C-alpha positions in Angstrom: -9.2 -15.6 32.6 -6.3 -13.5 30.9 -3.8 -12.1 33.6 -2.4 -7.9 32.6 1.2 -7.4 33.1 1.8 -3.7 33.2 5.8 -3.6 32.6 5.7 -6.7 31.0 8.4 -5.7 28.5 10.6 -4.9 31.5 13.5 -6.6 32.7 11.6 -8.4 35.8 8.1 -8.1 33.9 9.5 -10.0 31.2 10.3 -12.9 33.4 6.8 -13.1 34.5 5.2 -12.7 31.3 7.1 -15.6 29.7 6.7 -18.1 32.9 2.7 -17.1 32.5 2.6 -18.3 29.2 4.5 -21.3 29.9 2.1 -22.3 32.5 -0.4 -21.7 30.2 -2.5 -18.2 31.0 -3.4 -15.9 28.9 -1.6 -12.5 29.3 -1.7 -9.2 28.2 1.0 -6.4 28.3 0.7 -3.2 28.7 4.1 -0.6 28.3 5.4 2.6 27.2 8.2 1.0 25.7 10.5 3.3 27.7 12.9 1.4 29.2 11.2 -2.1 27.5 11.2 -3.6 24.2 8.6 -5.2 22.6 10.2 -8.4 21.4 10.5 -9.7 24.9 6.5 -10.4 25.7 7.0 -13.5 23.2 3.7 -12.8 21.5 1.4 -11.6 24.1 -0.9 -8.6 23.2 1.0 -5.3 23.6 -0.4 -2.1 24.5 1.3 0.8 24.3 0.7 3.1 26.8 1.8 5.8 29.2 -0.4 4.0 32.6 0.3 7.5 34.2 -1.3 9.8 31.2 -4.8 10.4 32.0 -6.4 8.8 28.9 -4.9 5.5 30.2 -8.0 5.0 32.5 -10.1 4.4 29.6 -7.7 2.1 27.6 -6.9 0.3 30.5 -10.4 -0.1 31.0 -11.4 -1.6 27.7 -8.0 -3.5 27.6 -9.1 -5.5 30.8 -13.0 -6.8 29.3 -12.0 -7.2 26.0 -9.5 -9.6 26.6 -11.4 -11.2 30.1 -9.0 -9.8 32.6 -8.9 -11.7 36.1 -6.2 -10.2 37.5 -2.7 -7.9 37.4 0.8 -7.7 38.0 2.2 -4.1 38.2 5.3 -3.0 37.4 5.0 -0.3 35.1 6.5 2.2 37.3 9.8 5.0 37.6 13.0 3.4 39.5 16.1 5.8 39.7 16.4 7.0 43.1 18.7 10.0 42.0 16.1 11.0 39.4 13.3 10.4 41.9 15.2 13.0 44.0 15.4 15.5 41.7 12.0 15.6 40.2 9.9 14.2 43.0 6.7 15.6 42.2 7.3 14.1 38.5 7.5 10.7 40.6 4.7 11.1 42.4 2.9 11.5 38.9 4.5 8.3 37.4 4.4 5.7 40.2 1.4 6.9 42.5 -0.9 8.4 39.2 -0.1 5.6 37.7 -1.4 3.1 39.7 -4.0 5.4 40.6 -5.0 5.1 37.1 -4.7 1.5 37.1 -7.1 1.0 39.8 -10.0 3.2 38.3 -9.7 0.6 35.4 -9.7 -1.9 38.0 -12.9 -0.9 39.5 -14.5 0.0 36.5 -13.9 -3.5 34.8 -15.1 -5.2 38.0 -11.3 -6.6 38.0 -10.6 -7.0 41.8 -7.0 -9.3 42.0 -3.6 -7.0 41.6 0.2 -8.0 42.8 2.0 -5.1 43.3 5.4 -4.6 42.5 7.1 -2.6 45.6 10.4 -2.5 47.5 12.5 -2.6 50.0 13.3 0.8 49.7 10.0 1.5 51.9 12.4 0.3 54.9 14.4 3.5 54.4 18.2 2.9 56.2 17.0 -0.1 58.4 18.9 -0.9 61.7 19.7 -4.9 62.4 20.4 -8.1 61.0 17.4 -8.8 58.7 14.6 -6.7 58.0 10.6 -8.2 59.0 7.6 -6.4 57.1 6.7 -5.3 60.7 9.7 -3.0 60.9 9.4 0.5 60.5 8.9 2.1 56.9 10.6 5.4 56.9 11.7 6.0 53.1 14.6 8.1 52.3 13.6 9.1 49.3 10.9 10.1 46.6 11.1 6.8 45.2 10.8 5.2 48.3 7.7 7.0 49.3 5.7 6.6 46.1 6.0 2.8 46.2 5.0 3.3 50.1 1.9 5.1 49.2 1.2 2.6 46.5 0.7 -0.2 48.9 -1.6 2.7 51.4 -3.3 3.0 48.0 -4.2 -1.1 47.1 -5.1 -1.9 51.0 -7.6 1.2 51.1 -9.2 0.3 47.6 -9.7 -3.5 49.5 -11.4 -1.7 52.4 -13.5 0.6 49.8 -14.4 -1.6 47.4 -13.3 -5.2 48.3 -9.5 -4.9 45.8 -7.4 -8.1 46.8 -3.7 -7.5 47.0 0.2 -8.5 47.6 2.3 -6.7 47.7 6.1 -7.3 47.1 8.8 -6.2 48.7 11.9 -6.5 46.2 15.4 -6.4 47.6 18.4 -6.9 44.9 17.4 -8.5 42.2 20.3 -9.8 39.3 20.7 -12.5 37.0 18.6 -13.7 34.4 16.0 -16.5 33.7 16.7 -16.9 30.2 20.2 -14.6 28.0 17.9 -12.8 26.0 16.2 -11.0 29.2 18.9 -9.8 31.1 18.4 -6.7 32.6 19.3 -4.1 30.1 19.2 -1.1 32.4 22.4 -0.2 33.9 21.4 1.1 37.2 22.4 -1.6 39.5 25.8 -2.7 41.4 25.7 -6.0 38.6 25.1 -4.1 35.8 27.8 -1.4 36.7 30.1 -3.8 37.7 29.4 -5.9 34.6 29.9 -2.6 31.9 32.8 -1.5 33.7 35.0 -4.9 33.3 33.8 -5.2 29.9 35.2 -1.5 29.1 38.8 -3.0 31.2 37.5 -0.5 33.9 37.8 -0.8 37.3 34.6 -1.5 39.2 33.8 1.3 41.8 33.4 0.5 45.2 31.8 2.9 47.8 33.2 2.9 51.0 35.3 0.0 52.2 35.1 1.3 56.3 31.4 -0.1 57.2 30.9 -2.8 59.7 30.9 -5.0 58.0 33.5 -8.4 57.7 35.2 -7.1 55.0 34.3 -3.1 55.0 32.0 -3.0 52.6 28.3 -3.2 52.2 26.3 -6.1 52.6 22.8 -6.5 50.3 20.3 -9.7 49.7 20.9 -10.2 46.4 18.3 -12.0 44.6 17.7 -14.0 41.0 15.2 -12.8 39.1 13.7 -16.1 38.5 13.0 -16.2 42.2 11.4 -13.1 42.2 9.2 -14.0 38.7 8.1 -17.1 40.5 7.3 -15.4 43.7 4.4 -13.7 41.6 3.1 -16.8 40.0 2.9 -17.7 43.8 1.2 -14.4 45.0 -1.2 -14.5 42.3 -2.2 -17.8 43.7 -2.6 -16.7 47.2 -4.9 -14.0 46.2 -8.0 -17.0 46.9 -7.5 -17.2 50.5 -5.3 -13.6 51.5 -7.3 -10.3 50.5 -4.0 -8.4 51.6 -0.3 -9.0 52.4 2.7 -7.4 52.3 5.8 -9.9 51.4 9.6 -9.1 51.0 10.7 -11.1 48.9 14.6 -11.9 49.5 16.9 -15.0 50.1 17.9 -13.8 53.8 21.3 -14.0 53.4 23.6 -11.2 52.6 26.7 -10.9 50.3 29.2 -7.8 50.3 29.9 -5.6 47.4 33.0 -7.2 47.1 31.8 -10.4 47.3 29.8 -9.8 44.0 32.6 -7.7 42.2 35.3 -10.9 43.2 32.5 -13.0 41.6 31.4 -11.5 38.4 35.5 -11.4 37.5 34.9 -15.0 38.4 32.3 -15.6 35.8 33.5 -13.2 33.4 37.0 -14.1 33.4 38.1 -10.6 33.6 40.1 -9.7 36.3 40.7 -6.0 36.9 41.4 -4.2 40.5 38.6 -2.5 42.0 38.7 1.4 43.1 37.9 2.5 46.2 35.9 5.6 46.6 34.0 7.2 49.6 30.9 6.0 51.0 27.5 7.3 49.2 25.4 9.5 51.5 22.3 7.3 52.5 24.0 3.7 52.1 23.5 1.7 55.2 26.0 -0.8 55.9 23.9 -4.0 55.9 19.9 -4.5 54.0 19.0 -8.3 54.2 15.6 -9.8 54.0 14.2 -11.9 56.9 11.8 -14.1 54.4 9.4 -16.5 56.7 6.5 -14.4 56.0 6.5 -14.7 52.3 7.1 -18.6 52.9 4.9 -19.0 55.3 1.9 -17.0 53.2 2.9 -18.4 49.7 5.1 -21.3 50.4 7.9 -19.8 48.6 11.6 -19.8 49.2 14.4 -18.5 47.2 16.0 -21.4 45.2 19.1 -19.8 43.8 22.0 -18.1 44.9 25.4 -15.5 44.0 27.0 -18.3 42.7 23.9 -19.1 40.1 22.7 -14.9 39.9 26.0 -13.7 38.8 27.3 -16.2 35.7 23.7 -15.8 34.8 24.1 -11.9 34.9 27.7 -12.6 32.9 25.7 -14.6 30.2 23.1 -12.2 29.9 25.4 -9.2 29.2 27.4 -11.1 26.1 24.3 -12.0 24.9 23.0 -8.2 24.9 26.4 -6.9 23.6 27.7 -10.0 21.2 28.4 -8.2 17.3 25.5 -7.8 15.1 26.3 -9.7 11.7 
């Protein structure tokens, strides 16, 4: 009754792993260690692997009986959408071989429970307030599309071979559950804002002329720890829904310079930000409309900017405090 976390040595996969164990499952992790590190799946069985080589059907097959595999949480996946758009077939390998992979295994260990780790970057640039899983999914980029097909991929396998599935649709997600799992990567407006002021930098702002109330864009930022316990929640629902397709948000939207303000709020460090042009593709407002996922799993974001971005601060000094 063990539960496989592919990513589990990941920023988000991290958070999952260690709420599993404190609710007391059994869990496995499987990563490449690329962008994870092993000392953050607090004991769990680690297997080292490439889910996208094609010897990983195999390992991932044995993994899932010998250690009596119920069910999985996927994250191992690519996530740059600049690198997705330069090597888009090498993205395709990763995110859609890989799960591809993954649910061979599946099948072949008669393991038929998966959450699925997707995005709102399925929505493409949205038009309106909030964005409803019933809006159109028009991806902008690579990235975007592999984590598209991914969810084509889980709801055919249920129609082939009875695979039961969520997947989740993650907007911004920041902060940290706990200082030693903050997110290490950076690759994110936090993280970039957060490097920046520690280097006395000013943060970079992109395009301050959008509609928006103060010019800038507006995003639903979300805490990890809501997103980590959205899964526990989604690998619950699995009983009674054999497929849904969740965003997973707060529904409320803060701008860019709402979160640079704040993280010189928590960080103490005040420097002025610079103003640059708009990035091609950046729409001027991405928030969540989240009744679905409450209504299907009962879940609601419980934390907000004010709780995400001191976490985020704390997280980063506890990455980059002095060795010795």
């Amino acid at each position: 009754m063990s539960v496989l976390v592919t990513g589990g040595a990941g920023y988000i996969g991290a958070h999952v792993v260690r709420l599993l164990q404190q609710s007391g499952r059994d869990v496995v992790v499987v990563d490449d260690l690329s962008t994870g590190s092993a000392d953050r799946v607090g004991g769990a069985p680690l297997v080292r692997l490439d889910v996208a080589a094609p010897p990983s059907v195999g390992v991932l097959t044995e993994t899932m009986v010998s250690h009596g595999v119920t069910d999985v949480i996927h994250f191992a996946a690519r996530k740059s959408v600049p690198e997705s758009v330069q090597r888009p077939t090498w993205y395709a390998a990763q995110n859609v071989g890989g799960l591809t992979n993954l649910l061979d295994a599946m099948r072949a260990a008669d393991v038929d429970r998966v959450v699925f780790s997707s995005s709102a970057a399925v929505y493409g640039s949205p038009q309106g307030a909030q964005i409803a899983e019933t809006g159109p999914t028009e991806p902008v980029n690579p990235y975007g599309w592999t984590k598209l097909v991914g969810e084509w991929l889980i709801r055919d396998a249920g129609t082939a071979w009875g695979l039961r599935g969520v997947a989740l649709r993650y907007f911004n997600v920041a902060g940290a559950g706990w200082p030693d799992l903050g997110d290490p990567a950076v690759a994110n407006l936090v993280t970039m804002v957060l490097e920046r002021l520690a280097d006395g930098r000013p943060p970079m702002v992109f395009g301050d002329d959008y509609p928006t109330p103060d010019g800038t864009c507006v995003r639903d930022f979300i805490h990890v720890m809501d997103l980590a316990e959205a899964h526990i929640a989604a690998l619950a629902c699995l009983d009674t829904h054999p497929w849904a397709v969740l965003n997973v948000g707060t529904g409320h939207g803060a701008s860019v310079l709402d979160v640079v303000h704040g993280l010189m709020t928590a960080s103490g460090i005040v420097v002025e930000p610079e103003m640059a042009p708009r990035r091609q593709g950046d729409p001027a407002v991405v928030v969540a409309d989240p009744a679905a996922i409450t209504e299907t799993l009962g879940w609601r974001a419980q934390r907000t900017l004010d709780q995400i971005l001191p976490d985020a601060w704390s997280a980063w000094q506890h990455q980059h405090q002095p060795v010795g």
